[in-house]
XYZ file of C-alpha atoms in Angstrom:
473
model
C 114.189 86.208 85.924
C 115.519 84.919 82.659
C 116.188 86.790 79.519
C 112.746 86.225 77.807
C 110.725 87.390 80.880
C 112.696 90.544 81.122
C 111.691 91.605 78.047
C 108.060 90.635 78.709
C 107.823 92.450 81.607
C 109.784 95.752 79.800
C 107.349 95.286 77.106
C 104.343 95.213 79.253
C 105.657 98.228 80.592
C 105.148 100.023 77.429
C 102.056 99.107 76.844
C 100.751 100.027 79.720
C 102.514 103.427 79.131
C 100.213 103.545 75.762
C 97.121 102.494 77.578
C 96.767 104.631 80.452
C 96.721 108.281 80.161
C 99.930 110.484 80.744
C 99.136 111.417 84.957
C 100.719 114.262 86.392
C 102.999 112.714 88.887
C 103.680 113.086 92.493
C 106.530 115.351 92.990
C 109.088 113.571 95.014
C 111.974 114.703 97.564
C 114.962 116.080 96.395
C 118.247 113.447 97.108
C 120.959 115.986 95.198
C 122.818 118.571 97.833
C 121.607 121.740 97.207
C 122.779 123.681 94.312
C 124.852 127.074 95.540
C 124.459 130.190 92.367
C 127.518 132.147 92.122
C 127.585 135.711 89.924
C 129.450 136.119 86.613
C 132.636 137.137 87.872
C 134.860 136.108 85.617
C 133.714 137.689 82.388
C 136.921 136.160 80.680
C 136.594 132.480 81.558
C 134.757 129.564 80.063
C 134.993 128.303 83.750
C 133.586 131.171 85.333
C 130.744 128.782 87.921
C 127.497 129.961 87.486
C 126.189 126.577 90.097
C 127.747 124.114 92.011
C 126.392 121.199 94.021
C 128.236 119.521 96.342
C 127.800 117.334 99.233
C 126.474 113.518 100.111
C 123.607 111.855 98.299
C 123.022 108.194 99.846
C 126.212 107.008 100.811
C 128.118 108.826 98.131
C 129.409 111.954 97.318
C 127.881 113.987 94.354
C 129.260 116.861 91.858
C 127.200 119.012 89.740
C 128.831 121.598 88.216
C 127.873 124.151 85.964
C 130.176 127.056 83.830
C 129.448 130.313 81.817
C 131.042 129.101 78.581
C 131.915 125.717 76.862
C 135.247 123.906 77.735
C 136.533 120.379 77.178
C 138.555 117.722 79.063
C 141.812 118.292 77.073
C 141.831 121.918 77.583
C 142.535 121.745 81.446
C 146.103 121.594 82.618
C 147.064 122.800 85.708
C 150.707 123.710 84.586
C 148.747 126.153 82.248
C 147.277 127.492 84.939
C 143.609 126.105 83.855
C 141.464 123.934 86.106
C 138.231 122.984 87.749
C 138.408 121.947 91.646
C 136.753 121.359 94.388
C 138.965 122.402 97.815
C 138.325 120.873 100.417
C 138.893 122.175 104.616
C 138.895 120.003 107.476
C 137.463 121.390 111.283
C 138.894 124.889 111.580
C 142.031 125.568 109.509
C 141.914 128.423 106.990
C 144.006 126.765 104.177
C 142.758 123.980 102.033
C 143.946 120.407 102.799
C 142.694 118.603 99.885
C 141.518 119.673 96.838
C 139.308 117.546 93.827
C 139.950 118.748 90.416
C 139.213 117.501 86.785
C 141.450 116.210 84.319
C 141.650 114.766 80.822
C 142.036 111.095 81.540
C 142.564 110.413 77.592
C 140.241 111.170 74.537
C 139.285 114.089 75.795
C 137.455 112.083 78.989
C 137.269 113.989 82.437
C 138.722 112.181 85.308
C 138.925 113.267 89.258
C 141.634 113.462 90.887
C 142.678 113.731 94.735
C 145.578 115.787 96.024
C 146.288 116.328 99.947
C 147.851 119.471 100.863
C 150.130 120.611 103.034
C 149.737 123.651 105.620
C 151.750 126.067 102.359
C 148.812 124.239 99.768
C 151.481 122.285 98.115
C 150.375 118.684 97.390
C 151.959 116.092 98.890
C 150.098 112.948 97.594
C 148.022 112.685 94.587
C 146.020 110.028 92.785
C 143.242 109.483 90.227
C 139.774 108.350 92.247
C 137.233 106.044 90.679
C 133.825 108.228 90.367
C 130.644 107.880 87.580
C 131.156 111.054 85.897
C 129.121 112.377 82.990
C 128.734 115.341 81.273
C 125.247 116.564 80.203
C 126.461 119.216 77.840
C 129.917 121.152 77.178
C 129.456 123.683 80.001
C 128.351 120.669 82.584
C 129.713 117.960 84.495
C 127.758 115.165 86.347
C 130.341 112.855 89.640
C 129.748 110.428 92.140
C 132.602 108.704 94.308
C 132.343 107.211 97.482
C 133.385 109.835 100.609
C 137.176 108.066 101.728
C 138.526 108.147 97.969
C 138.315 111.632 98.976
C 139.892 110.934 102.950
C 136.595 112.550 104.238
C 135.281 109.753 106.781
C 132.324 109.910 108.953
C 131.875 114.194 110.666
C 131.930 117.438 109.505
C 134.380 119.350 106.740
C 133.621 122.113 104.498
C 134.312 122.851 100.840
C 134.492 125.567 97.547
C 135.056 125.637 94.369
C 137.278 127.363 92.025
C 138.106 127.810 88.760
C 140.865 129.713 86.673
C 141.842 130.214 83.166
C 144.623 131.628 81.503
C 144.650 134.905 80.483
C 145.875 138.512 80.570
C 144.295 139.259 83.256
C 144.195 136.930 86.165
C 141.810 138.237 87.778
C 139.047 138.271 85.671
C 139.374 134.430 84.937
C 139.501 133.331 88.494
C 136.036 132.471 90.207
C 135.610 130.770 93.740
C 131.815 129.801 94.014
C 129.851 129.915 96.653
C 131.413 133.534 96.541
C 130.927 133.938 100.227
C 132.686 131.606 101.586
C 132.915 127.918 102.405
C 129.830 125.573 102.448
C 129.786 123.266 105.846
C 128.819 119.097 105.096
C 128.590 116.746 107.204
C 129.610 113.042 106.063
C 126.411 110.621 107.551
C 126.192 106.725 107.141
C 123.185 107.516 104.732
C 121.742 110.796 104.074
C 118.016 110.608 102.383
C 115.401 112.852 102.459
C 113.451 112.585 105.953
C 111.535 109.362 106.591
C 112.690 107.783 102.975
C 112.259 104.165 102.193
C 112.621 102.029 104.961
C 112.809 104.946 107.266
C 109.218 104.852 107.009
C 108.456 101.849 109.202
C 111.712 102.556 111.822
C 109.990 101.098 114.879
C 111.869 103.133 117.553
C 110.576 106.584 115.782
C 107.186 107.434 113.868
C 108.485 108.744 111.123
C 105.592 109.857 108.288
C 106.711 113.235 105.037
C 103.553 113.894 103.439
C 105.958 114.463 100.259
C 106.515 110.856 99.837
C 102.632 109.572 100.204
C 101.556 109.478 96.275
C 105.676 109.069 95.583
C 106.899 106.322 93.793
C 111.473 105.894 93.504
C 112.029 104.361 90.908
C 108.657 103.991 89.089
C 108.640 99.941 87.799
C 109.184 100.989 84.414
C 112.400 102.224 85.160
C 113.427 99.451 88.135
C 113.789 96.858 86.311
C 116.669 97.966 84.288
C 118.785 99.449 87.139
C 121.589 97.959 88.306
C 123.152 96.849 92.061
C 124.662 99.041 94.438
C 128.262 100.233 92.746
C 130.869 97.436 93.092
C 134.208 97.831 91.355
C 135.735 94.665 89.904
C 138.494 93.133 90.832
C 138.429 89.443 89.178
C 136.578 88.048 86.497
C 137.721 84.649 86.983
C 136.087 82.532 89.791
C 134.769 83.110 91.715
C 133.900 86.556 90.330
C 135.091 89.064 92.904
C 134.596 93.288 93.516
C 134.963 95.770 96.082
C 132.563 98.260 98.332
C 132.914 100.315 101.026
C 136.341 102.498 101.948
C 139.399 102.140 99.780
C 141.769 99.240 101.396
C 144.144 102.419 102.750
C 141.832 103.493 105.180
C 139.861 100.018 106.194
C 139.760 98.865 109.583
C 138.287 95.211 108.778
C 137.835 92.860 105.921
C 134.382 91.718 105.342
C 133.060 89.342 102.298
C 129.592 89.435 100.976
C 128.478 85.455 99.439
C 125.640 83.974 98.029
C 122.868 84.299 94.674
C 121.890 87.476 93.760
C 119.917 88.435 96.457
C 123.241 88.699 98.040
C 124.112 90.769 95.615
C 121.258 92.828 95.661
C 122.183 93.333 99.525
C 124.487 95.392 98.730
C 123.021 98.253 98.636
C 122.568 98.272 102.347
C 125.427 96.983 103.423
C 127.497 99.634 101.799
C 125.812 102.183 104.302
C 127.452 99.629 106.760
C 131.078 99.442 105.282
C 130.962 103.418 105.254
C 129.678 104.043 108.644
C 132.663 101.604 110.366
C 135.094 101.556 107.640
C 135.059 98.175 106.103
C 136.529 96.888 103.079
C 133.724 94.137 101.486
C 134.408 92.024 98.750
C 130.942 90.624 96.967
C 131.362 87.076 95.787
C 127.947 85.926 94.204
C 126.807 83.777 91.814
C 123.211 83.565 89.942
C 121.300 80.848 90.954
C 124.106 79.320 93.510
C 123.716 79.805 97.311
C 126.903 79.353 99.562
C 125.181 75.477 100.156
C 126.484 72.112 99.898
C 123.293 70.889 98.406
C 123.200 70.954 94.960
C 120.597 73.206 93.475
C 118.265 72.124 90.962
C 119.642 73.546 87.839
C 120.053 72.321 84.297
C 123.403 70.112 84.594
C 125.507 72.363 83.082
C 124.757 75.229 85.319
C 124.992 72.439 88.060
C 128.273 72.129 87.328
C 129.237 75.784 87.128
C 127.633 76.162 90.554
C 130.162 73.787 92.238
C 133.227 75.214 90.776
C 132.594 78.338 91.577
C 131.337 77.025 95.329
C 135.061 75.197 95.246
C 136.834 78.480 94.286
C 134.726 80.548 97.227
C 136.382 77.829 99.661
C 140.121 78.237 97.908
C 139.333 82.129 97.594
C 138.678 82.312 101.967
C 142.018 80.367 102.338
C 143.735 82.871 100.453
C 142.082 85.782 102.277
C 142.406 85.062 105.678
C 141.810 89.114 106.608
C 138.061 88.204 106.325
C 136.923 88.002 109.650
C 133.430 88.428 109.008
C 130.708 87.218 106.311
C 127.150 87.856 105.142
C 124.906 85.236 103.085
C 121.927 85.659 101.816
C 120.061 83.212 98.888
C 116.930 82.435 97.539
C 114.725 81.434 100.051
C 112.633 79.150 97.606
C 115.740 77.669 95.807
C 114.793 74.179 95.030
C 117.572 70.987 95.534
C 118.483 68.294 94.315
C 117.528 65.910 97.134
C 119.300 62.190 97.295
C 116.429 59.390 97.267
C 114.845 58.730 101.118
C 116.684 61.965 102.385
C 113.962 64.717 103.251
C 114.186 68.182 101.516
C 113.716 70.242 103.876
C 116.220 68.920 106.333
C 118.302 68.770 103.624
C 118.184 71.861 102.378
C 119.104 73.186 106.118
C 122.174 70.890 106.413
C 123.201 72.124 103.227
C 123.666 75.882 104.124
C 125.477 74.667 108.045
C 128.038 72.255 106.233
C 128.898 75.345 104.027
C 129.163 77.596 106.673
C 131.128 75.211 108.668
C 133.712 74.549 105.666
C 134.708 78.467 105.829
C 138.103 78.764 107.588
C 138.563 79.972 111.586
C 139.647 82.932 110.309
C 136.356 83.769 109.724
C 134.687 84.790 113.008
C 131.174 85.821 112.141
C 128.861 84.695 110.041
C 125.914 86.870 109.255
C 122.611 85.220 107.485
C 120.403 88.174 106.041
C 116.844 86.684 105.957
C 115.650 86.423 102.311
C 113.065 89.766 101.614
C 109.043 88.885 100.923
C 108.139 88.424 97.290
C 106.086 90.624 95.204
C 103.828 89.248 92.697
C 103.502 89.117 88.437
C 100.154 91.559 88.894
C 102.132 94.228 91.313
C 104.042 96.210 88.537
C 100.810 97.147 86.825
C 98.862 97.507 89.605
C 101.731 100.223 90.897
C 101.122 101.816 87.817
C 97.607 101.725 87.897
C 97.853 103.505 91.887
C 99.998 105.945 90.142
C 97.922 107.247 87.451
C 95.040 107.309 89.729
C 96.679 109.382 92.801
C 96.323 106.607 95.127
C 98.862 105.452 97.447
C 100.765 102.534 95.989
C 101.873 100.933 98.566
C 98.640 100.302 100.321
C 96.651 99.925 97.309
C 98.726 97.051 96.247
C 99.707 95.027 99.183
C 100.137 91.460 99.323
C 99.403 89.150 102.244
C 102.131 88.647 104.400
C 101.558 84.757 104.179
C 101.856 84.857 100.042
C 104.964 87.335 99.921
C 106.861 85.455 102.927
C 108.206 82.544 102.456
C 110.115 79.388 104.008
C 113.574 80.444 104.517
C 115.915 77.701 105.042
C 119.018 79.107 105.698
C 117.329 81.171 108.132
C 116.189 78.401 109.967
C 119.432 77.010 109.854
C 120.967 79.794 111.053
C 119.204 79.066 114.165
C 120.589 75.381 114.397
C 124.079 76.627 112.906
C 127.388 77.146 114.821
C 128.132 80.073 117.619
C 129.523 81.736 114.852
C 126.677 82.454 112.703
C 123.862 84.874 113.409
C 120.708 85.951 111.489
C 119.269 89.332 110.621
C 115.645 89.661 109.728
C 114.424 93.223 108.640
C 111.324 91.813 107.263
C 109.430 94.278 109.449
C 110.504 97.109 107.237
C 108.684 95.843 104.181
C 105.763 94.296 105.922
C 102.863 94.327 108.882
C 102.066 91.588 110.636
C 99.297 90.801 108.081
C 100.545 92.880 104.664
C 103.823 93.686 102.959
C 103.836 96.689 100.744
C 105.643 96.912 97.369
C 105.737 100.910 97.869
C 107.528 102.333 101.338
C 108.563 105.313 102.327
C 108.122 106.485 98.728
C 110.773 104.009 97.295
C 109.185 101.076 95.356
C 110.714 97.731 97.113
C 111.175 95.439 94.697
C 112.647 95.649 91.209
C 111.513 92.461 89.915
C 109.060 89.908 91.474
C 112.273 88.614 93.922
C 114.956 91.482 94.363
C 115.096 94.698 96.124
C 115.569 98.202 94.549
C 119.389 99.212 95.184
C 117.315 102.509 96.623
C 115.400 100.452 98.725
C 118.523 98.463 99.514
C 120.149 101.638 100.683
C 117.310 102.748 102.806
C 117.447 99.746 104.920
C 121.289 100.362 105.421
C 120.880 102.556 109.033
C 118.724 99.430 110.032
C 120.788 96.927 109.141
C 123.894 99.069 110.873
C 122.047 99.041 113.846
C 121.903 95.473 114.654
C 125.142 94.423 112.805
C 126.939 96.880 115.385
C 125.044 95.129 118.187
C 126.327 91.588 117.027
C 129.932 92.635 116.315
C 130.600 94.689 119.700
């Protein structure tokens, strides 16, 4: 979708939002851990915790923290015996091994920060982790981070917070909230309120929440502005390169992510993947420019862009050679540039195997992700429309299966392609044999008329874990 459409569609939004009358809506599920109360019990703190969530929303891990009185960032120094943390306990042991806390990271910004513990509490390795963190107001603060910047991997821990201040009295500016004890978590490859998203249509297990049948996450209003599944950047130079899934410490394979955006918008799901069997991924993706050696059909100088950075994928796999496997995933109604008497289709097919067969040996599995079915220009509105009526979106405005699937070449080719490269197909999940629905499970599918919600994305994670662990046994 280019720039000008964008703002068409945002602006239709609006209007619709002026046309049709305010609707109560739905409530849906709550995704946030549950938030733990605590007493005021230490009258002479600004850090005395008056609520504290804590625990795994999605495939992260989420903070909400609340306090008695206002503080700041800069105020906090552990040497002045003033900080924020969250301690962490693994299995049995009494003591705290690890232990989150807040700092100033500069200007008065809060940071996290990791320290493991010994048996005696002292730490014995620390390090800053990198976490979304905002602060609603002064006596609030708002984190996400991904669960092995912490070292918690996939099974069971517990946690508590605590606070202290300085003051006369030490006691009365100590807190540890909940004040009964620890709170037992459980780290999960995705953890979703019950029969969310994609969960919906998981053909092993009828899965059906009355809560989610007049939901809508996120309404289209909102979708079309929100961004990918996190990604933190490593290169801006081609061929464009950031990182998901556990921190390189604690990875037990390299994986690479390559294609358009609807690679991109993959990942989503394949973080759930990375987390569950402790991958490293790199995304490499670039608009309009499938892993292919046909050209696309692109203004020239876009043309051009798309082969260099095609040329630095190929130089960027020879200096990589720890990626042993990698997923594609393109357009599936990209058009090509096809050389006079050559047919396009077959073309188009050839293109994607020569690619695939120009990666190095070291790469041992190549996994082609089916391109999703396409909504349509009328299904925003008509989402809207279900939603101010009551009416269940998703059936109200489905699309035939024949309009919203299309022709996927580099799925067929994946058929003809090497021993090396496989396909996955979760079209099922959006679609019947005759419809495909732009609402499931309560989570709207698509965020523009070709790309997946990162929520949806993230729903279809177990799914996708399920038959990636079947290919790579």
């Amino acid at each position: 979708m280019n720039a000008a459409a964008r703002i068409l569609r945002i602006f239709s939004f609006a209007l619709v939002a002026l046309v049709l009358p305010v609707a109560s809506a739905a409530a849906g599920p709550v995704r946030n851990p549950p938030a733990h109360l605590d007493a005021a019990d230490a009258p002479e703190s600004p850090l005395d915790l008056l609520s504290i969530s804590f625990g795994q929303r999605g495939t992260e891990l989420f903070l909400h923290v609340t306090t008695a009185g206002d503080w700041e960032p800069a105020q906090l120094s552990g040497a002045e015996g003033r900080g924020l943390c969250v301690n962490l306990y693994y299995g049995n042991l009494p003591t705290p091994r690890a232990r989150l806390c807040v700092f100033d990271k500069g200007a008065n910004k809060p940071g996290l920060s990791y320290a493991r513990l010994d048996p005696f509490g002292q730490a014995v390795e620390n390090r800053i982790i990198a976490a979304t963190i905002s602060r609603p107001d002064t006596r609030s603060l708002v984190a996400a981070f991904e669960p092995s910047t912490a070292n918690l991997a996939q099974g069971r821990y517990s946690w508590q917070a605590e606070s202290s201040w300085s003051c006369a009295d030490p006691a009365a500016c100590h807190d540890l909230a909940p004040s009964g004890g620890n709170v037992i978590g459980r780290i999960r490859p995705l953890r979703e309120p019950r029969c969310l998203g994609a969960a919906s249509r998981n053909p092993r297990r009828r899965c059906s929440n009355r809560a989610l049948r007049l939901t809508v996450m996120p309404p289209p209003s909102e979708a079309l502005l929100t961004a990918n599944a996190r990604c933190a950047v490593i290169s801006m130079a081609l061929p464009y390169t950031c990182q998901f899934g556990v921190r390189a410490a604690v990875a037990n394979r390299t994986v690479a992510l390559v294609g358009d955006s609807h690679a991109a918008h993959w990942r989503g799901a394949l973080e759930v993947v990375a987390q569950a069997r402790g991958w490293r991924g790199f995304s490499l993706t670039r608009s309009g420019c499938p892993l292919s050696t046909a050209a696309p059909d692109l203004p020239k100088a876009r043309r051009a862009s798309c082969r260099q950075w095609r040329r630095a994928v190929r130089r960027w796999f020879g200096r990589h050679p720890q990626v042993r496997t990698v997923f594609v995933s393109q357009l599936s109604s990209v058009s090509v540039r096809t050389p006079a008497g050559s047919d396009r289709s077959e073309y188009q097919i050839q293109g994607y195997i020569r690619a695939w067969r120009h990666l190095p040996k070291s790469v041992r599995q190549i996994v082609v992700l089916r391109d999703v079915p396409f909504s349509t220009d009328e299904s925003p509105l008509c989402i809207e429309r279900a939603m101010h009526n009551r009416r269940r979106a998703g059936f109200a405005c489905a699309v035939a299966r024949s309009t919203a699937v299309r022709r996927d070449a580099a799925a067929i080719a994946a058929q003809r392609g090497p021993p090396r490269v496989h396909l996955i197909d979760l079209t099922p999940f959006m679609c019947s044999p005759r419809l495909c629905f732009p609402v499931v499970g309560g989570v709207l599918v698509h965020k523009d008329k070709t790309h997946i919600t990162p929520l949806f994305a993230g729903t279809l994670g177990p799914f996708l874990l399920q038959r990636v662990s079947r290919l790579l046994r």
